Amino acid sequence: MSDLTLLQQITDYSNRHDPYPLYARLREKPVHHDETGPYVIGGYHEVLALLHDPRISSERRNRTATTALPGQEDGDDGGTLPPNFLRLDPPEHDRLRAITNRPFGPPHSPHRVDGMRGELKTIVTDLIDALDGDEIDLVERFSYPFPVTVICRLLGVPREDESRFHGWADTLVATLDPQPGQDVAERDRTAQQARIELGLYLNGLIEERRKSPGDDMLSQLSTGDGPEGRMSGMEVLSTAALLLIAGHETTVNLITNGMLTLLRHPEVLERLRADARLAVPLVEELLRYEPPVQMVPSRTPITDIEVAGTTIPKGAPLWLMLASANRDPKRFADPDRFDPDRVDVQHLGLGSGIHSCFGAPLARLEAQLALAELARRLERPRLVEDPPPYRTNAVLRGPRQLRLAIDGVRR
Ligand code: HEM
């Protein structure tokens, strides 16, 4: 038996490659009150209900207790910007999300995401064209650069600035993935520096776009007017940083987890190679089976609440375990089986309720295009190591590296 609590085992790096047996233990009780403090919920129906419960807050100031466990820093802005809408409750959350949605999705901008399809395909094609040699690290060469380029195009970062933008994104993402033995003070200084540079850069870009707006999101966020009014400059800034952070590492992990899962299920890879349309249901099953956001560790009740007979006190840390909910046998038949033909796949991989993933249509399209093209073009891909080395982060879980042996790239 381990001396670690169940939650410590779940977040412990040694279990990163396969946390699912621990989630099964978690689901033995509807509420697990961990000895380290948090109340942890692993069952599908309970997690879903709490994601929709207006008594559950996402605001840090409502949490009375903090925990020493990792996982509280996802999406953190280091205090340099006002809280973004992931960290806000209604009515502020709803106002900022509605303004951000005007230039992004229906009903005002129904073509934004689909209109990016051609551009996404070109980015994917260019990245695959550039692969050479008989062994590649898919993360470095493909999964990592793809989403950050997409966010640049979405926000309207000029092409010539993209590599600087990638640099800041790298530094900020690294803070989500602390390495053992790393100089923490030094890392925090570098991250703070990157935040300041990124902020200054975006500020300049926002100023420019105010004067001569284009069709991009930054222009429209800075100049657009709707019933909810306009965002302040600081709000545009923290929203842009949110889109960058929330849309980057998550998508990297979905693509990498996807390729890993396909290589472990070669018959599905073969089907995808023959018919790219399989990518649509496949990505949904992936979001259930290997979700990049494993848990939401940053909620708290604003009043005492009762879940299945247990009282969770106001202000207590509440962790909602999405990846565990997705494998709940009370909701999904044979949940540990990867089956892209599943018909009823209402997973929680993109969350649910008012904070459900804002970028979901873009995330889905990116993953569908990426996996279909990788399946079609990589010649005889094989895993060099299984399991691959994982990033340290337990919340945004995914391989740090995915080494593939290939016979070449179909041109
Ligand atoms: C595969 C990729 C992605 C996954 C798995 C994912 C997952 C999630 C999840 C689980 C949440 C809910 C968090 C919570 O309840 O606290 C969320 C929220 C969010 N996501 Fe994503 N996401 C992905 C891609 C993206 C992309 C590409 C963007 C931006 C273009 C994005 C922007 C956001 C934003 C802004 C929120 C906050 C929504 C709110 O608070 O109302 N995500 N995402």
Tab-separated table of C-alpha atoms and ligand atoms in Angstrom:
chain	number	residue	atom	x	y	z
A	1	MET	CA	0.000	0.000	0.000
A	2	SER	CA	1.155	3.495	-0.758
A	3	ASP	CA	1.594	6.182	1.944
A	4	LEU	CA	0.203	8.705	-0.486
A	5	THR	CA	-3.447	9.713	-0.371
A	6	LEU	CA	-5.579	8.746	-3.354
A	7	LEU	CA	-5.417	12.287	-4.733
A	8	GLN	CA	-1.654	12.419	-4.244
A	9	GLN	CA	-1.372	9.150	-6.156
A	10	ILE	CA	-3.512	10.576	-8.968
A	11	THR	CA	-1.301	13.650	-9.278
A	12	ASP	CA	1.941	11.697	-8.665
A	13	TYR	CA	4.124	11.615	-11.768
A	14	SER	CA	4.723	7.863	-11.535
A	15	ASN	CA	1.057	7.300	-12.425
A	16	ARG	CA	0.831	9.836	-15.221
A	17	HIS	CA	0.999	7.245	-18.018
A	18	ASP	CA	-2.116	5.460	-16.677
A	19	PRO	CA	-4.222	7.194	-14.023
A	20	TYR	CA	-7.371	5.293	-14.992
A	21	PRO	CA	-7.208	2.468	-12.358
A	22	LEU	CA	-6.936	5.208	-9.697
A	23	TYR	CA	-9.996	6.954	-11.093
A	24	ALA	CA	-11.865	3.627	-10.784
A	25	ARG	CA	-10.985	3.614	-7.060
A	26	LEU	CA	-12.131	7.212	-6.789
A	27	ARG	CA	-15.555	6.290	-8.191
A	28	GLU	CA	-16.116	3.750	-5.418
A	29	LYS	CA	-17.580	6.668	-3.434
A	30	PRO	CA	-19.585	9.606	-4.894
A	31	VAL	CA	-17.498	12.072	-2.860
A	32	HIS	CA	-13.871	11.441	-1.922
A	33	HIS	CA	-12.720	13.824	0.819
A	34	ASP	CA	-8.971	13.600	0.440
A	35	GLU	CA	-6.800	13.804	3.558
A	36	THR	CA	-4.955	16.685	1.875
A	37	GLY	CA	-8.145	18.792	1.841
A	38	PRO	CA	-9.960	18.757	-1.492
A	39	TYR	CA	-13.336	17.154	-2.108
A	40	VAL	CA	-12.917	15.077	-5.243
A	41	ILE	CA	-15.767	13.921	-7.471
A	42	GLY	CA	-15.241	11.143	-10.032
A	43	GLY	CA	-18.689	9.882	-11.111
A	44	TYR	CA	-20.218	11.089	-14.380
A	45	HIS	CA	-23.634	12.087	-13.068
A	46	GLU	CA	-22.231	13.903	-10.037
A	47	VAL	CA	-19.576	15.791	-12.059
A	48	LEU	CA	-22.130	16.800	-14.680
A	49	ALA	CA	-24.577	18.070	-12.034
A	50	LEU	CA	-21.860	20.125	-10.315
A	51	LEU	CA	-20.667	21.644	-13.619
A	52	HIS	CA	-24.198	22.962	-14.035
A	53	ASP	CA	-24.749	23.989	-10.397
A	54	PRO	CA	-24.959	27.796	-9.918
A	55	ARG	CA	-23.747	27.371	-6.305
A	56	ILE	CA	-20.331	26.312	-7.613
A	57	SER	CA	-17.895	29.165	-8.203
A	58	SER	CA	-14.820	29.435	-10.426
A	59	GLU	CA	-13.534	32.538	-8.659
A	60	ARG	CA	-10.388	32.181	-6.640
A	61	ARG	CA	-11.472	34.747	-4.041
A	62	ASN	CA	-14.315	32.412	-3.014
A	63	ARG	CA	-11.908	29.626	-2.048
A	64	THR	CA	-11.079	29.844	1.641
A	65	ALA	CA	-8.577	27.002	1.689
A	66	THR	CA	-5.796	26.305	-0.742
A	67	THR	CA	-3.989	23.014	-1.177
A	68	ALA	CA	-0.343	22.238	-1.615
A	69	LEU	CA	-1.167	19.835	-4.431
A	70	PRO	CA	-0.227	20.728	-7.974
A	71	GLY	CA	-3.039	21.619	-10.312
A	72	GLN	CA	-4.182	25.006	-9.111
A	73	GLU	CA	-2.036	26.941	-11.522
A	74	ASP	CA	-3.703	26.055	-14.834
A	75	GLY	CA	-4.460	29.145	-16.849
A	76	ASP	CA	-2.950	31.322	-14.159
A	77	ASP	CA	-1.933	34.749	-15.349
A	78	GLY	CA	0.512	35.430	-12.520
A	79	GLY	CA	-1.573	38.347	-11.271
A	80	THR	CA	-0.488	40.666	-14.084
A	81	LEU	CA	-3.881	40.801	-15.792
A	82	PRO	CA	-7.479	41.033	-14.562
A	83	PRO	CA	-9.057	37.554	-14.187
A	84	ASN	CA	-10.169	36.055	-17.495
A	85	PHE	CA	-13.666	34.636	-17.925
A	86	LEU	CA	-12.586	31.070	-17.129
A	87	ARG	CA	-11.959	32.389	-13.609
A	88	LEU	CA	-15.127	34.479	-13.291
A	89	ASP	CA	-18.733	33.751	-12.303
A	90	PRO	CA	-21.854	35.345	-13.794
A	91	PRO	CA	-22.679	38.064	-14.564
A	92	GLU	CA	-19.069	39.096	-15.470
A	93	HIS	CA	-18.326	35.709	-17.040
A	94	ASP	CA	-21.378	35.894	-19.278
A	95	ARG	CA	-20.672	39.453	-20.391
A	96	LEU	CA	-17.066	38.752	-21.400
A	97	ARG	CA	-17.850	35.397	-23.002
A	98	ALA	CA	-20.705	36.915	-25.032
A	99	ILE	CA	-18.495	39.766	-26.307
A	100	THR	CA	-15.724	37.286	-27.192
A	101	ASN	CA	-18.191	35.084	-29.013
A	102	ARG	CA	-19.455	37.850	-31.334
A	103	PRO	CA	-16.457	37.654	-33.681
A	104	PHE	CA	-15.989	33.880	-33.137
A	105	GLY	CA	-19.203	31.925	-33.556
A	106	PRO	CA	-22.918	31.901	-34.311
A	107	PRO	CA	-25.148	33.847	-34.449
A	108	HIS	CA	-22.916	36.854	-35.385
A	109	SER	CA	-19.945	35.094	-36.966
A	110	PRO	CA	-21.186	31.698	-38.143
A	111	HIS	CA	-18.359	31.320	-40.679
A	112	ARG	CA	-15.293	32.121	-38.549
A	113	VAL	CA	-14.202	28.557	-37.736
A	114	ASP	CA	-15.271	26.866	-40.948
A	115	GLY	CA	-13.729	29.770	-42.868
A	116	MET	CA	-10.355	28.786	-41.369
A	117	ARG	CA	-10.533	25.239	-42.769
A	118	GLY	CA	-8.390	25.959	-45.852
A	119	GLU	CA	-5.785	27.781	-43.814
A	120	LEU	CA	-5.647	24.997	-41.207
A	121	LYS	CA	-5.207	22.426	-43.955
A	122	THR	CA	-2.297	24.433	-45.382
A	123	ILE	CA	-0.573	24.672	-41.990
A	124	VAL	CA	-0.980	20.900	-41.484
A	125	THR	CA	0.316	20.149	-44.986
A	126	ASP	CA	3.360	22.405	-44.558
A	127	LEU	CA	4.259	20.824	-41.205
A	128	ILE	CA	3.959	17.281	-42.603
A	129	ASP	CA	5.895	18.245	-45.774
A	130	ALA	CA	8.770	19.386	-43.546
A	131	LEU	CA	9.097	15.992	-41.771
A	132	ASP	CA	12.228	14.121	-42.746
A	133	GLY	CA	14.364	11.257	-41.470
A	134	ASP	CA	13.217	7.861	-40.257
A	135	GLU	CA	12.405	8.959	-36.717
A	136	ILE	CA	10.459	12.031	-35.638
A	137	ASP	CA	9.191	13.506	-32.385
A	138	LEU	CA	5.598	14.239	-33.286
A	139	VAL	CA	5.190	16.723	-30.421
A	140	GLU	CA	8.091	18.921	-31.458
A	141	ARG	CA	7.580	18.705	-35.192
A	142	PHE	CA	3.812	18.769	-35.431
A	143	SER	CA	1.469	18.780	-32.406
A	144	TYR	CA	3.225	21.683	-30.712
A	145	PRO	CA	3.660	24.226	-33.547
A	146	PHE	CA	0.239	23.637	-35.127
A	147	PRO	CA	-2.169	25.084	-32.498
A	148	VAL	CA	-0.053	28.129	-31.653
A	149	THR	CA	0.084	29.060	-35.346
A	150	VAL	CA	-3.701	28.682	-35.467
A	151	ILE	CA	-4.202	31.010	-32.465
A	152	CYS	CA	-1.912	33.575	-34.131
A	153	ARG	CA	-4.042	33.536	-37.267
A	154	LEU	CA	-7.248	33.691	-35.222
A	155	LEU	CA	-6.093	36.699	-33.215
A	156	GLY	CA	-4.524	38.376	-36.257
A	157	VAL	CA	-0.848	38.278	-35.255
A	158	PRO	CA	1.120	39.286	-38.385
A	159	ARG	CA	3.122	36.432	-39.947
A	160	GLU	CA	6.449	38.150	-39.339
A	161	ASP	CA	5.746	38.245	-35.579
A	162	GLU	CA	4.621	34.630	-35.269
A	163	SER	CA	7.987	33.260	-34.153
A	164	ARG	CA	8.211	35.801	-31.308
A	165	PHE	CA	4.705	34.852	-30.302
A	166	HIS	CA	5.678	31.147	-30.342
A	167	GLY	CA	8.583	31.985	-28.009
A	168	TRP	CA	6.332	33.609	-25.398
A	169	ALA	CA	3.835	30.772	-25.688
A	170	ASP	CA	6.671	28.244	-25.085
A	171	THR	CA	7.732	30.023	-21.914
A	172	LEU	CA	4.200	30.311	-20.551
A	173	VAL	CA	3.376	26.695	-21.357
A	174	ALA	CA	6.590	25.611	-19.598
A	175	THR	CA	5.253	27.104	-16.354
A	176	LEU	CA	2.341	24.670	-16.597
A	177	ASP	CA	4.839	21.820	-16.633
A	178	PRO	CA	7.291	22.224	-13.752
A	179	GLN	CA	10.318	19.959	-13.993
A	180	PRO	CA	11.778	18.308	-10.895
A	181	GLY	CA	14.977	20.043	-9.795
A	182	GLN	CA	14.171	23.181	-11.745
A	183	ASP	CA	15.054	26.582	-10.283
A	184	VAL	CA	11.506	27.745	-9.509
A	185	ALA	CA	12.413	31.384	-8.845
A	186	GLU	CA	14.270	31.577	-12.149
A	187	ARG	CA	11.361	29.949	-14.006
A	188	ASP	CA	8.873	32.370	-12.463
A	189	ARG	CA	11.066	35.333	-13.420
A	190	THR	CA	11.315	34.136	-17.030
A	191	ALA	CA	7.558	33.542	-17.161
A	192	GLN	CA	6.819	36.953	-15.720
A	193	GLN	CA	9.136	38.514	-18.291
A	194	ALA	CA	7.363	36.621	-21.100
A	195	ARG	CA	3.973	37.771	-19.784
A	196	ILE	CA	5.100	41.373	-19.751
A	197	GLU	CA	6.572	41.169	-23.265
A	198	LEU	CA	3.498	39.389	-24.597
A	199	GLY	CA	1.269	41.974	-22.896
A	200	LEU	CA	3.210	44.874	-24.367
A	201	TYR	CA	3.213	43.265	-27.776
A	202	LEU	CA	-0.543	42.602	-27.706
A	203	ASN	CA	-1.157	46.102	-26.400
A	204	GLY	CA	0.662	47.561	-29.393
A	205	LEU	CA	-1.260	45.316	-31.755
A	206	ILE	CA	-4.580	46.278	-30.137
A	207	GLU	CA	-3.705	49.978	-30.563
A	208	GLU	CA	-2.939	49.421	-34.240
A	209	ARG	CA	-6.134	47.449	-34.814
A	210	ARG	CA	-8.206	50.154	-33.116
A	211	LYS	CA	-6.952	52.607	-35.736
A	212	SER	CA	-7.269	50.304	-38.725
A	213	PRO	CA	-9.344	47.244	-37.883
A	214	GLY	CA	-9.143	44.041	-39.914
A	215	ASP	CA	-11.271	40.903	-39.918
A	216	ASP	CA	-9.344	39.237	-37.064
A	217	MET	CA	-10.563	38.617	-33.495
A	218	LEU	CA	-8.337	41.249	-31.858
A	219	SER	CA	-9.643	43.977	-34.166
A	220	GLN	CA	-13.209	42.985	-33.568
A	221	LEU	CA	-12.813	42.646	-29.807
A	222	SER	CA	-11.231	46.090	-29.629
A	223	THR	CA	-13.754	47.891	-31.826
A	224	GLY	CA	-16.955	45.822	-31.891
A	225	ASP	CA	-20.085	46.985	-30.156
A	226	GLY	CA	-23.013	44.883	-29.046
A	227	PRO	CA	-25.685	44.823	-26.353
A	228	GLU	CA	-22.998	43.913	-23.799
A	229	GLY	CA	-20.893	46.942	-24.712
A	230	ARG	CA	-17.190	46.904	-25.475
A	231	MET	CA	-14.270	45.379	-23.593
A	232	SER	CA	-11.709	47.591	-21.900
A	233	GLY	CA	-8.137	47.368	-23.237
A	234	MET	CA	-7.129	45.245	-20.219
A	235	GLU	CA	-10.052	42.906	-20.785
A	236	VAL	CA	-9.087	42.422	-24.435
A	237	LEU	CA	-5.589	41.636	-23.253
A	238	SER	CA	-6.584	39.049	-20.670
A	239	THR	CA	-9.043	37.467	-23.113
A	240	ALA	CA	-6.342	37.172	-25.792
A	241	ALA	CA	-3.992	35.581	-23.244
A	242	LEU	CA	-6.779	33.174	-22.214
A	243	LEU	CA	-7.362	32.099	-25.817
A	244	LEU	CA	-3.639	31.495	-26.207
A	245	ILE	CA	-3.242	29.429	-23.032
A	246	ALA	CA	-6.569	27.556	-23.195
A	247	GLY	CA	-6.233	26.794	-26.889
A	248	HIS	CA	-2.634	25.699	-27.016
A	249	GLU	CA	-1.477	22.948	-24.675
A	250	THR	CA	-4.925	21.322	-24.756
A	251	THR	CA	-4.871	20.940	-28.527
A	252	VAL	CA	-1.244	19.757	-28.515
A	253	ASN	CA	-2.270	16.997	-26.125
A	254	LEU	CA	-5.402	16.027	-28.020
A	255	ILE	CA	-3.404	15.490	-31.217
A	256	THR	CA	-0.585	13.644	-29.459
A	257	ASN	CA	-2.929	11.488	-27.350
A	258	GLY	CA	-4.824	10.840	-30.561
A	259	MET	CA	-1.828	9.563	-32.484
A	260	LEU	CA	-0.713	7.464	-29.504
A	261	THR	CA	-4.170	5.904	-29.224
A	262	LEU	CA	-4.314	5.227	-32.972
A	263	LEU	CA	-0.939	3.518	-32.902
A	264	ARG	CA	-2.172	1.348	-30.052
A	265	HIS	CA	-5.249	0.509	-32.165
A	266	PRO	CA	-3.768	-0.067	-35.638
A	267	GLU	CA	-7.066	-1.306	-37.087
A	268	VAL	CA	-8.628	2.114	-36.353
A	269	LEU	CA	-5.602	3.899	-37.854
A	270	GLU	CA	-6.053	1.818	-40.998
A	271	ARG	CA	-9.741	2.717	-41.200
A	272	LEU	CA	-8.923	6.416	-40.806
A	273	ARG	CA	-6.300	6.211	-43.539
A	274	ALA	CA	-8.921	4.752	-45.882
A	275	ASP	CA	-11.694	7.163	-44.939
A	276	ALA	CA	-10.967	10.600	-43.445
A	277	ARG	CA	-14.629	10.979	-42.444
A	278	LEU	CA	-13.951	8.647	-39.509
A	279	ALA	CA	-12.036	11.574	-37.947
A	280	VAL	CA	-15.287	13.174	-36.733
A	281	PRO	CA	-16.572	10.384	-34.427
A	282	LEU	CA	-12.986	9.398	-33.642
A	283	VAL	CA	-12.148	12.775	-32.109
A	284	GLU	CA	-15.282	12.605	-29.918
A	285	GLU	CA	-14.279	9.174	-28.642
A	286	LEU	CA	-10.757	10.471	-28.017
A	287	LEU	CA	-12.105	13.370	-25.958
A	288	ARG	CA	-13.879	10.747	-23.850
A	289	TYR	CA	-11.119	8.138	-23.689
A	290	GLU	CA	-7.974	10.313	-23.323
A	291	PRO	CA	-9.149	13.855	-22.509
A	292	PRO	CA	-6.370	16.488	-22.469
A	293	VAL	CA	-8.048	18.298	-19.549
A	294	GLN	CA	-8.223	15.504	-16.980
A	295	MET	CA	-9.782	17.520	-14.189
A	296	VAL	CA	-11.112	20.905	-13.153
A	297	PRO	CA	-9.350	21.519	-9.819
A	298	SER	CA	-10.374	25.109	-9.281
A	299	ARG	CA	-14.001	25.199	-8.133
A	300	THR	CA	-15.587	25.866	-4.779
A	301	PRO	CA	-19.130	26.035	-3.368
A	302	ILE	CA	-20.364	29.497	-2.362
A	303	THR	CA	-22.581	27.893	0.279
A	304	ASP	CA	-22.535	24.492	2.027
A	305	ILE	CA	-23.824	21.912	-0.449
A	306	GLU	CA	-24.762	18.278	-0.111
A	307	VAL	CA	-23.651	15.644	-2.595
A	308	ALA	CA	-24.919	12.080	-2.029
A	309	GLY	CA	-25.177	12.628	1.727
A	310	THR	CA	-21.815	14.368	2.186
A	311	THR	CA	-21.694	18.063	3.044
A	312	ILE	CA	-19.091	20.022	1.122
A	313	PRO	CA	-18.508	23.247	3.045
A	314	LYS	CA	-18.541	26.696	1.519
A	315	GLY	CA	-15.094	27.713	0.265
A	316	ALA	CA	-13.642	24.157	0.246
A	317	PRO	CA	-11.522	23.136	-2.765
A	318	LEU	CA	-13.647	21.041	-5.116
A	319	TRP	CA	-12.043	18.961	-7.861
A	320	LEU	CA	-14.219	17.698	-10.713
A	321	MET	CA	-12.522	14.767	-12.425
A	322	LEU	CA	-13.578	14.888	-16.076
A	323	ALA	CA	-11.384	11.971	-17.191
A	324	SER	CA	-12.826	9.760	-14.462
A	325	ALA	CA	-16.398	10.745	-15.336
A	326	ASN	CA	-15.663	9.791	-18.940
A	327	ARG	CA	-14.817	6.240	-17.851
A	328	ASP	CA	-17.778	5.781	-15.496
A	329	PRO	CA	-19.405	2.394	-16.222
A	330	LYS	CA	-22.699	3.820	-14.881
A	331	ARG	CA	-22.717	6.095	-17.943
A	332	PHE	CA	-20.703	4.340	-20.685
A	333	ALA	CA	-20.820	0.640	-21.505
A	334	ASP	CA	-17.361	-0.971	-21.480
A	335	PRO	CA	-15.785	2.433	-20.736
A	336	ASP	CA	-12.133	1.348	-20.941
A	337	ARG	CA	-12.559	0.280	-24.559
A	338	PHE	CA	-11.603	2.779	-27.288
A	339	ASP	CA	-14.438	2.541	-29.788
A	340	PRO	CA	-14.906	5.243	-32.429
A	341	ASP	CA	-18.221	3.617	-33.408
A	342	ARG	CA	-19.811	4.407	-30.040
A	343	VAL	CA	-23.118	6.125	-30.705
A	344	ASP	CA	-23.779	7.775	-27.365
A	345	VAL	CA	-20.619	9.694	-26.570
A	346	GLN	CA	-21.644	12.690	-24.458
A	347	HIS	CA	-18.208	13.011	-22.873
A	348	LEU	CA	-17.075	15.780	-20.526
A	349	GLY	CA	-13.722	16.263	-22.287
A	350	LEU	CA	-14.702	19.819	-23.227
A	351	GLY	CA	-16.445	20.464	-19.920
A	352	SER	CA	-20.159	21.281	-19.671
A	353	GLY	CA	-22.323	24.126	-18.419
A	354	ILE	CA	-21.488	27.821	-18.598
A	355	HIS	CA	-17.697	27.266	-18.736
A	356	SER	CA	-17.827	24.540	-21.407
A	357	CYS	CA	-15.012	24.967	-23.890
A	358	PHE	CA	-15.341	28.212	-25.804
A	359	GLY	CA	-12.998	27.029	-28.558
A	360	ALA	CA	-14.681	23.622	-29.014
A	361	PRO	CA	-15.539	23.957	-32.756
A	362	LEU	CA	-11.971	25.048	-33.524
A	363	ALA	CA	-10.402	22.369	-31.298
A	364	ARG	CA	-12.476	19.669	-33.002
A	365	LEU	CA	-11.621	20.878	-36.506
A	366	GLU	CA	-7.900	21.115	-35.708
A	367	ALA	CA	-7.775	17.584	-34.307
A	368	GLN	CA	-9.874	16.090	-37.115
A	369	LEU	CA	-7.717	17.615	-39.866
A	370	ALA	CA	-4.447	16.799	-38.096
A	371	LEU	CA	-5.207	13.147	-37.363
A	372	ALA	CA	-6.732	12.455	-40.792
A	373	GLU	CA	-3.693	13.923	-42.570
A	374	LEU	CA	-1.164	12.196	-40.314
A	375	ALA	CA	-2.933	8.867	-40.903
A	376	ARG	CA	-2.994	9.422	-44.660
A	377	ARG	CA	0.556	10.648	-45.124
A	378	LEU	CA	2.865	8.964	-42.592
A	379	GLU	CA	4.262	5.743	-44.063
A	380	ARG	CA	4.088	2.833	-41.604
A	381	PRO	CA	4.332	4.879	-38.372
A	382	ARG	CA	5.464	2.874	-35.296
A	383	LEU	CA	5.854	3.886	-31.654
A	384	VAL	CA	9.503	3.912	-30.576
A	385	GLU	CA	8.566	3.776	-26.870
A	386	ASP	CA	5.323	2.868	-25.195
A	387	PRO	CA	4.372	4.468	-22.872
A	388	PRO	CA	6.054	7.684	-24.010
A	389	PRO	CA	7.452	10.158	-21.437
A	390	TYR	CA	4.675	12.403	-20.121
A	391	ARG	CA	4.657	16.051	-19.133
A	392	THR	CA	4.572	16.528	-15.367
A	393	ASN	CA	1.224	18.337	-15.415
A	394	ALA	CA	-1.623	16.164	-14.053
A	395	VAL	CA	-4.370	18.547	-15.136
A	396	LEU	CA	-3.341	19.113	-18.752
A	397	ARG	CA	-2.073	15.581	-19.327
A	398	GLY	CA	-0.197	14.445	-22.403
A	399	PRO	CA	3.119	13.069	-23.694
A	400	ARG	CA	6.106	15.402	-23.605
A	401	GLN	CA	7.519	13.559	-26.574
A	402	LEU	CA	6.091	11.014	-29.031
A	403	ARG	CA	8.866	9.331	-30.965
A	404	LEU	CA	7.676	7.661	-34.144
A	405	ALA	CA	9.645	5.539	-36.580
A	406	ILE	CA	8.400	6.118	-40.127
A	407	ASP	CA	9.286	4.817	-43.573
A	408	GLY	CA	8.735	8.270	-45.055
A	409	VAL	CA	6.021	10.747	-45.855
A	410	ARG	CA	3.547	10.252	-48.704
A	411	ARG	CA	3.927	13.245	-51.033
B	1	HEM	C1	-8.578	19.861	-27.592
B	1	HEM	C2	-8.543	21.024	-27.224
B	1	HEM	C3	-9.292	21.589	-26.056
B	1	HEM	C4	-9.769	20.971	-24.923
B	1	HEM	C5	-9.675	19.512	-24.536
B	1	HEM	C6	-10.399	21.998	-24.134
B	1	HEM	C7	-11.042	21.759	-22.938
B	1	HEM	C8	-11.689	22.712	-22.196
B	1	HEM	C9	-12.395	22.459	-20.965
B	1	HEM	C10	-12.550	21.100	-20.289
B	1	HEM	C11	-12.902	23.641	-20.526
B	1	HEM	C12	-13.761	23.862	-19.265
B	1	HEM	C13	-12.941	24.316	-18.096
B	1	HEM	C14	-13.786	24.539	-16.862
B	1	HEM	O1	-14.937	24.084	-16.775
B	1	HEM	O2	-13.275	25.175	-15.925
B	1	HEM	C15	-12.492	24.654	-21.483
B	1	HEM	C16	-12.792	25.999	-21.381
B	1	HEM	C17	-12.320	26.942	-22.268
B	1	HEM	N1	-11.653	26.705	-23.460
B	1	HEM	FE1	-11.075	24.943	-24.194
B	1	HEM	N2	-10.273	23.200	-24.783
B	1	HEM	C18	-9.613	22.981	-25.971
B	1	HEM	C19	-9.320	23.911	-26.945
B	1	HEM	C20	-9.603	25.234	-26.875
B	1	HEM	C21	-9.314	26.216	-27.893
B	1	HEM	C22	-8.672	25.922	-29.266
B	1	HEM	C23	-9.681	27.438	-27.388
B	1	HEM	C24	-9.609	28.811	-27.997
B	1	HEM	C25	-9.650	29.107	-29.234
B	1	HEM	C26	-10.237	27.195	-26.069
B	1	HEM	C27	-10.743	28.163	-25.244
B	1	HEM	C28	-11.382	27.929	-24.047
B	1	HEM	C29	-11.899	28.991	-23.199
B	1	HEM	C30	-11.825	30.486	-23.489
B	1	HEM	C31	-12.480	28.376	-22.089
B	1	HEM	C32	-13.185	29.063	-20.904
B	1	HEM	C33	-14.666	29.045	-21.146
B	1	HEM	C34	-15.464	29.705	-20.046
B	1	HEM	O3	-14.969	29.859	-18.927
B	1	HEM	O4	-16.609	30.100	-20.327
B	1	HEM	N3	-10.186	25.861	-25.794
B	1	HEM	N4	-11.773	24.063	-22.496
